Short mmCIF file of C-alpha atoms in Angstrom, two decimals:
data_model
loop_
_atom_site.label_atom_id
_atom_site.label_comp_id
_atom_site.label_asym_id
_atom_site.label_seq_id
_atom_site.Cartn_x
_atom_site.Cartn_y
_atom_site.Cartn_z
CA MET A 291 -4.16 19.21 -61.67
CA LYS A 292 -6.32 20.00 -64.69
CA VAL A 293 -9.83 21.42 -64.29
CA VAL A 294 -12.40 21.89 -67.05
CA ASP A 295 -14.85 24.62 -66.10
CA LEU A 296 -18.19 24.40 -67.90
CA SER A 297 -19.96 26.55 -65.31
CA LYS A 298 -21.08 30.16 -65.40
CA ILE A 299 -22.37 32.98 -63.16
CA LEU A 300 -20.86 32.76 -59.64
CA ALA A 301 -20.92 29.47 -57.71
CA GLY A 302 -19.08 27.27 -60.21
CA PRO A 303 -16.61 29.94 -61.34
CA TYR A 304 -15.75 30.69 -57.69
CA VAL A 305 -14.93 27.00 -57.15
CA THR A 306 -12.68 26.86 -60.19
CA MET A 307 -11.00 30.18 -59.40
CA SER A 308 -10.23 28.85 -55.92
CA LEU A 309 -8.74 25.71 -57.46
CA ALA A 310 -6.66 27.91 -59.77
CA ASP A 311 -5.48 29.91 -56.75
CA LEU A 312 -4.37 26.60 -55.25
CA GLY A 313 -2.34 25.75 -58.34
CA ALA A 314 -4.72 24.00 -60.72
CA ASP A 315 -4.66 24.52 -64.48
CA VAL A 316 -8.22 25.68 -65.16
CA ILE A 317 -9.73 25.88 -68.64
CA LYS A 318 -12.93 27.92 -68.74
CA VAL A 319 -15.27 27.04 -71.60
CA GLU A 320 -17.66 29.77 -72.72
CA HIS A 321 -20.37 30.01 -75.35
CA PRO A 322 -19.45 32.03 -78.46
CA ASP A 323 -22.56 34.20 -78.09
CA GLY A 324 -21.26 36.57 -75.41
CA GLY A 325 -19.66 34.03 -73.09
CA ASP A 326 -20.43 33.91 -69.38
CA PRO A 327 -23.45 36.19 -68.74
CA THR A 328 -21.60 37.94 -65.93
CA ARG A 329 -19.33 39.57 -68.51
CA ALA A 330 -22.26 41.96 -68.99
CA TRP A 331 -23.28 42.30 -65.33
CA GLY A 332 -22.30 45.92 -64.89
CA PRO A 333 -21.53 48.65 -64.31
CA PRO A 334 -18.84 48.85 -63.21
CA PHE A 335 -16.73 47.61 -66.12
CA ASN A 336 -12.97 47.33 -66.43
CA GLY A 337 -12.21 47.19 -70.11
CA PRO A 338 -14.77 45.11 -72.02
CA ASP A 339 -15.87 43.01 -69.06
CA ALA A 340 -17.88 43.69 -65.93
CA THR A 341 -15.91 43.64 -62.71
CA TYR A 342 -18.37 40.99 -61.53
CA TYR A 343 -16.96 38.58 -64.12
CA LEU A 344 -13.39 39.57 -63.34
CA ALA A 345 -13.95 38.84 -59.65
CA THR A 346 -14.28 35.08 -60.16
CA ASN A 347 -12.33 34.19 -63.28
CA ARG A 348 -8.69 35.04 -62.69
CA SER A 349 -5.86 32.61 -63.43
CA LYS A 350 -7.91 30.60 -65.95
CA ARG A 351 -7.28 29.78 -69.57
CA SER A 352 -10.32 30.56 -71.71
CA VAL A 353 -11.76 28.89 -74.78
CA THR A 354 -14.93 29.58 -76.74
CA LEU A 355 -16.95 26.50 -77.75
CA ASP A 356 -20.52 25.79 -78.74
CA LEU A 357 -21.27 22.81 -76.51
CA LYS A 358 -24.32 21.91 -78.55
CA SER A 359 -22.25 21.40 -81.69
CA ALA A 360 -20.40 18.20 -82.53
CA ALA A 361 -17.11 20.08 -82.84
CA GLY A 362 -17.57 21.73 -79.45
CA GLN A 363 -18.41 18.45 -77.77
CA GLU A 364 -15.41 16.73 -79.32
CA ALA A 365 -13.15 19.52 -78.07
CA VAL A 366 -14.49 19.15 -74.53
CA HIS A 367 -13.96 15.40 -74.63
CA ARG A 368 -10.36 15.90 -75.69
CA MET A 369 -9.88 18.13 -72.64
CA LEU A 370 -11.59 15.65 -70.33
CA ALA A 371 -9.36 12.77 -71.43
CA ASP A 372 -6.61 13.87 -69.06
CA ALA A 373 -8.60 16.15 -66.74
CA ASP A 374 -8.93 15.65 -63.00
CA VAL A 375 -12.04 17.75 -62.35
CA MET A 376 -15.01 19.02 -64.32
CA VAL A 377 -17.34 21.65 -62.86
CA GLU A 378 -20.77 22.43 -64.32
CA ASN A 379 -24.06 23.99 -63.31
CA PHE A 380 -26.26 22.78 -66.14
CA ARG A 381 -29.96 23.03 -65.49
CA PRO A 382 -31.28 19.55 -64.61
CA GLY A 383 -32.95 17.97 -67.60
CA SER A 384 -31.36 20.35 -70.09
CA SER A 385 -29.74 19.15 -73.29
CA LEU A 386 -26.28 19.94 -71.90
CA ALA A 387 -26.99 17.97 -68.74
CA ARG A 388 -27.91 15.00 -70.93
CA LEU A 389 -24.88 15.41 -73.18
CA PHE A 390 -22.42 15.60 -70.28
CA ASN A 391 -23.98 13.24 -67.75
CA TYR A 392 -21.93 11.53 -65.09
CA GLN A 393 -22.77 7.96 -66.08
CA GLU A 394 -21.32 8.31 -69.57
CA LEU A 395 -18.43 10.54 -68.56
CA SER A 396 -17.32 8.30 -65.70
CA ALA A 397 -17.30 5.29 -68.02
CA ARG A 398 -15.01 7.10 -70.46
CA TYR A 399 -12.93 8.97 -67.87
CA PRO A 400 -12.88 6.97 -64.63
CA GLN A 401 -10.35 9.35 -63.09
CA LEU A 402 -12.70 12.34 -63.39
CA VAL A 403 -14.26 14.13 -60.42
CA ILE A 404 -17.42 15.91 -61.56
CA LEU A 405 -18.95 18.71 -59.50
CA HIS A 406 -22.55 19.60 -60.29
CA ILE A 407 -24.06 22.72 -58.70
CA SER A 408 -27.80 23.30 -59.02
CA ALA A 409 -30.37 25.60 -57.48
CA PHE A 410 -32.33 23.03 -55.45
CA GLY A 411 -30.45 19.72 -55.52
CA ASP A 412 -30.67 16.47 -57.44
CA THR A 413 -33.87 15.10 -55.90
CA GLY A 414 -37.21 16.40 -54.67
CA PRO A 415 -40.08 18.36 -56.21
CA LEU A 416 -37.93 21.43 -56.97
CA ARG A 417 -34.99 19.59 -58.53
CA ASP A 418 -35.69 20.81 -62.07
CA GLU A 419 -36.28 24.45 -61.16
CA PRO A 420 -33.70 27.10 -62.05
CA GLY A 421 -32.67 29.70 -59.54
CA TYR A 422 -30.31 32.57 -58.91
CA ASP A 423 -28.82 33.57 -55.58
CA MET A 424 -31.78 35.70 -54.52
CA VAL A 425 -34.17 32.81 -55.16
CA ALA A 426 -32.06 30.64 -52.86
CA GLN A 427 -31.94 33.33 -50.17
CA ALA A 428 -35.72 33.64 -50.32
CA SER A 429 -36.69 29.98 -50.60
CA ALA A 430 -34.21 28.76 -47.98
CA GLY A 431 -35.27 31.33 -45.39
CA LEU A 432 -32.27 33.67 -45.24
CA MET A 433 -34.30 36.72 -46.26
CA SER A 434 -36.85 35.98 -43.54
CA LEU A 435 -34.02 36.36 -41.00
CA THR A 436 -32.45 39.48 -42.51
CA GLY A 437 -33.69 43.03 -41.97
CA GLU A 438 -35.30 45.11 -39.26
CA PRO A 439 -38.11 43.58 -37.17
CA ASP A 440 -40.77 45.92 -38.58
CA GLY A 441 -39.29 46.17 -42.05
CA PRO A 442 -39.46 44.03 -45.19
CA PRO A 443 -37.27 40.96 -45.77
CA VAL A 444 -33.82 41.97 -47.02
CA LYS A 445 -31.28 40.22 -49.23
CA ALA A 446 -27.90 39.66 -47.61
CA GLY A 447 -25.16 41.97 -48.84
CA TYR A 448 -23.17 39.04 -50.25
CA ALA A 449 -24.43 36.34 -52.63
CA MET A 450 -24.69 33.83 -49.80
CA GLY A 451 -26.52 31.19 -51.84
CA ASP A 452 -23.91 31.11 -54.58
CA LEU A 453 -20.91 31.51 -52.31
CA GLY A 454 -22.15 28.92 -49.84
CA ALA A 455 -22.61 26.40 -52.64
CA ALA A 456 -19.17 27.28 -53.99
CA LEU A 457 -17.42 26.67 -50.69
CA PHE A 458 -19.23 23.41 -50.00
CA GLY A 459 -18.57 22.37 -53.59
CA LEU A 460 -14.88 23.12 -53.15
CA ILE A 461 -14.82 20.95 -50.02
CA GLY A 462 -16.56 18.19 -51.97
CA VAL A 463 -14.09 18.32 -54.85
CA THR A 464 -11.00 18.27 -52.65
CA SER A 465 -12.47 15.40 -50.60
CA ALA A 466 -13.18 13.42 -53.78
CA LEU A 467 -9.62 13.99 -54.98
CA VAL A 468 -8.28 12.64 -51.69
CA GLU A 469 -10.57 9.61 -52.03
CA ARG A 470 -9.29 9.11 -55.58
CA GLU A 471 -5.79 8.67 -54.18
CA ARG A 472 -7.10 5.61 -52.33
CA THR A 473 -9.42 4.12 -54.96
CA GLY A 474 -8.03 5.38 -58.25
CA HIS A 475 -11.51 6.51 -59.31
CA GLY A 476 -13.21 9.86 -59.52
CA GLN A 477 -16.81 10.39 -58.51
CA TYR A 478 -19.89 12.56 -58.82
CA VAL A 479 -20.09 15.42 -56.31
CA SER A 480 -23.25 17.47 -56.02
CA THR A 481 -24.42 20.45 -54.01
CA SER A 482 -26.92 23.24 -54.47
CA LEU A 483 -27.63 26.79 -53.45
CA TYR A 484 -30.60 25.55 -51.41
CA GLU A 485 -28.67 22.85 -49.54
CA SER A 486 -25.85 25.23 -48.71
CA GLN A 487 -28.28 27.71 -47.19
CA LEU A 488 -29.85 25.01 -45.03
CA ALA A 489 -26.38 24.01 -43.82
CA LEU A 490 -25.61 27.62 -42.93
CA HIS A 491 -28.71 27.97 -40.75
CA VAL A 492 -26.67 26.32 -37.96
CA ASN A 493 -28.05 27.70 -34.65
CA TRP A 494 -31.19 29.05 -36.32
CA ALA A 495 -32.10 25.50 -37.34
CA THR A 496 -31.37 23.85 -34.00
CA GLY A 497 -33.33 26.57 -32.23
CA TYR A 498 -36.31 25.95 -34.48
CA PHE A 499 -36.07 22.17 -34.08
CA ALA A 500 -36.03 22.54 -30.30
CA THR A 501 -38.91 25.01 -29.97
CA GLY A 502 -40.98 24.80 -33.14
CA GLU A 503 -41.11 28.61 -33.08
CA ARG A 504 -40.62 30.64 -36.23
CA PRO A 505 -37.60 32.97 -35.85
CA THR A 506 -38.11 36.67 -36.54
CA ARG A 507 -35.86 39.36 -37.93
CA LEU A 508 -33.68 41.14 -35.38
CA GLY A 509 -31.89 43.73 -37.48
CA SER A 510 -28.24 43.49 -36.46
CA GLY A 511 -29.18 41.70 -33.24
CA HIS A 512 -28.38 38.11 -32.26
CA PRO A 513 -31.12 35.63 -31.30
CA SER A 514 -29.14 34.22 -28.38
CA LEU A 515 -26.76 36.97 -27.22
CA VAL A 516 -27.34 40.45 -25.78
CA PRO A 517 -25.72 42.95 -26.20
CA TYR A 518 -24.49 41.78 -29.57
CA GLN A 519 -25.49 44.23 -32.29
CA ALA A 520 -24.98 47.67 -33.82
CA TYR A 521 -25.66 50.72 -31.67
CA PRO A 522 -25.97 54.40 -32.61
CA ALA A 523 -23.28 56.75 -31.35
CA ALA A 524 -23.12 60.51 -31.78
CA ASP A 525 -21.65 60.29 -35.29
CA GLY A 526 -22.67 56.90 -36.63
CA HIS A 527 -23.09 53.26 -35.71
CA PHE A 528 -20.69 50.72 -34.25
CA VAL A 529 -20.99 47.19 -32.91
CA ILE A 530 -20.57 45.69 -29.47
CA ALA A 531 -20.24 41.91 -29.15
CA VAL A 532 -20.61 40.63 -25.60
CA GLY A 533 -20.32 36.85 -25.53
CA ASN A 534 -20.35 36.17 -21.78
CA ASP A 535 -21.38 37.62 -18.43
CA GLY A 536 -17.86 38.69 -17.50
CA LEU A 537 -17.64 40.88 -20.58
CA PHE A 538 -21.00 42.39 -19.75
CA ARG A 539 -19.77 43.36 -16.30
CA THR A 540 -16.70 44.98 -17.86
CA LEU A 541 -18.89 46.82 -20.36
CA SER A 542 -21.27 48.04 -17.67
CA THR A 543 -18.43 49.39 -15.56
CA ALA A 544 -16.80 51.08 -18.55
CA LEU A 545 -20.05 52.84 -19.39
CA GLY A 546 -20.39 54.13 -15.83
CA HIS A 547 -23.19 51.76 -14.82
CA PRO A 548 -21.69 48.86 -12.87
CA GLU A 549 -25.11 48.27 -11.30
CA TRP A 550 -26.38 46.84 -14.58
CA ALA A 551 -24.32 43.70 -14.06
CA ASP A 552 -26.11 43.06 -10.75
CA ASP A 553 -29.60 43.83 -12.01
CA PRO A 554 -31.50 40.50 -12.14
CA ARG A 555 -32.82 41.46 -15.57
CA PHE A 556 -29.30 41.75 -16.98
CA ALA A 557 -26.99 39.69 -14.75
CA THR A 558 -26.96 36.66 -17.05
CA ASN A 559 -27.11 36.36 -20.81
CA ARG A 560 -30.33 34.37 -20.56
CA ALA A 561 -31.91 37.22 -18.61
CA ARG A 562 -30.51 39.82 -21.00
CA VAL A 563 -32.05 38.06 -23.99
CA THR A 564 -35.42 38.09 -22.21
CA HIS A 565 -35.06 41.79 -21.39
CA ARG A 566 -33.36 42.78 -24.64
CA THR A 567 -35.54 45.86 -25.22
CA ALA A 568 -34.99 47.31 -21.75
CA LEU A 569 -31.23 46.83 -21.85
CA ASN A 570 -30.86 48.22 -25.35
CA ALA A 571 -32.74 51.34 -24.32
CA LYS A 572 -30.27 51.90 -21.47
CA LEU A 573 -27.27 51.29 -23.71
CA GLN A 574 -28.51 53.59 -26.44
CA ALA A 575 -29.15 56.40 -23.97
CA VAL A 576 -25.48 56.31 -22.97
CA LEU A 577 -23.82 55.53 -26.30
CA VAL A 578 -25.47 58.31 -28.28
CA ASP A 579 -23.60 60.95 -26.26
CA ALA A 580 -20.13 60.27 -27.72
CA PRO A 581 -18.67 59.45 -31.14
CA VAL A 582 -17.85 55.98 -32.40
CA ALA A 583 -14.09 56.39 -31.95
CA HIS A 584 -14.53 57.27 -28.28
CA TRP A 585 -16.43 54.07 -27.52
CA VAL A 586 -14.22 51.79 -29.59
CA ASP A 587 -11.07 53.27 -28.04
CA LEU A 588 -12.58 52.87 -24.58
CA LEU A 589 -13.83 49.30 -24.91
CA LYS A 590 -11.16 47.52 -26.95
CA PRO A 591 -8.33 47.94 -24.40
CA LEU A 592 -10.67 46.45 -21.79
CA GLY A 593 -11.17 43.34 -23.90
CA VAL A 594 -14.76 44.15 -24.88
CA PRO A 595 -15.10 43.38 -28.62
CA ALA A 596 -16.22 46.53 -30.43
CA ALA A 597 -15.72 47.89 -33.92
CA ALA A 598 -16.68 50.74 -36.16
CA ILE A 599 -18.80 49.76 -39.15
CA ARG A 600 -16.46 50.37 -42.04
CA THR A 601 -17.23 51.10 -45.65
CA LEU A 602 -15.31 49.22 -48.34
CA ASP A 603 -12.96 52.13 -49.02
CA GLU A 604 -12.05 52.12 -45.34
CA VAL A 605 -11.61 48.34 -45.36
CA TYR A 606 -9.15 48.41 -48.27
CA ASP A 607 -7.23 51.32 -46.73
CA CYS A 608 -6.97 49.47 -43.41
CA PRO A 609 -3.43 48.51 -42.26
CA GLN A 610 -4.73 45.08 -41.22
CA THR A 611 -5.87 44.37 -44.79
CA ALA A 612 -2.45 45.41 -46.06
CA ALA A 613 -0.61 43.35 -43.44
CA LEU A 614 -2.50 40.24 -44.51
CA ASP A 615 -1.62 40.85 -48.17
CA MET A 616 -5.25 40.23 -49.06
CA VAL A 617 -5.23 42.58 -52.06
CA GLN A 618 -3.00 41.39 -54.89
CA LYS A 619 -2.49 42.38 -58.50
CA VAL A 620 -3.33 40.01 -61.33
CA ASP A 621 -2.19 40.63 -64.89
CA HIS A 622 -4.99 40.93 -67.45
CA PRO A 623 -4.04 40.72 -71.15
CA ASP A 624 -6.39 43.55 -72.17
CA VAL A 625 -6.48 46.01 -69.27
CA GLY A 626 -3.23 45.35 -67.45
CA PRO A 627 -2.81 44.75 -63.70
CA LEU A 628 -6.05 44.29 -61.76
CA GLU A 629 -6.42 44.50 -58.00
CA GLN A 630 -8.20 41.44 -56.63
CA VAL A 631 -8.97 39.91 -53.25
CA ALA A 632 -6.67 36.96 -52.62
CA PHE A 633 -7.54 33.42 -51.58
CA PRO A 634 -8.00 33.73 -47.79
CA VAL A 635 -5.78 30.85 -46.65
CA THR A 636 -2.03 30.87 -46.11
CA PHE A 637 0.29 27.88 -46.31
CA ARG A 638 3.43 28.12 -44.19
CA GLY A 639 2.74 31.80 -43.90
CA ALA A 640 2.52 32.47 -47.65
CA ARG A 641 -0.32 32.93 -50.13
#
């Protein structure tokens, strides 16, 4: 499968890198004036390029073309003649969007699946507005849900707008390729950072639709489960995730307070959510007296989900990460082998 990647930044390049991981021949087209802007998004750098760029552009062939020049456009059309997929994130209404529009491309290359990723979608009053990940997180409500109750809105640690659009875009492309097997024709596939964030609201959205109440920030807490958050221990924080009343009874007994499970305020999850503050105060009073390892080692054998909050150095030193073979080396022509996070799906047990 041949993929022509006209996208830049994160969402589009993540789609095409994923397709490359799955075996596609991906040709990344970059502008001669510096290429993809993420090449300069550092530090850190590894060789001439920022590690941000390296994170989403492995396993691709690269070519430099000025898409606004006749020669550059002709070169792209030669690539599209036998391509299966084209990915772009041109700003709606831009000259490049007009030059490489689906109507003309589909007439010339009926086999072609075209993925367009935008900030706000193809229709509506915001369709022509540009936007980066943080704009999507803000405008689609994610930042209103992230952070401490009395603190300011907080950006998620990952680029959820870009990555959400990338994953939904990848689903769209693979679905269109399956449909092409039946019809013989490609099609236009579109998603946006905004749409992907709305789709990821999931229970937040259904809760709002049912009640009409504006959700508030809960820190690490869960709107519908208690206890299900980070708690302070003597030497740091860890998480407890109690998803049913049986687990809460086990937790209560393990902490030396079996009576909590029979307290009407805490006996059911519905009651615990109502009395979240009172229960958390009791839990914190107990948990702060011992270190994280003590509580995790106590609770996990009992089947109560609990985990230390790891830093990235701890994550990549973890035996589970190694066992999954999630860190692999990729050869780079300028800087040699690079460690990268692998595609997170196995096929018949292999990556």
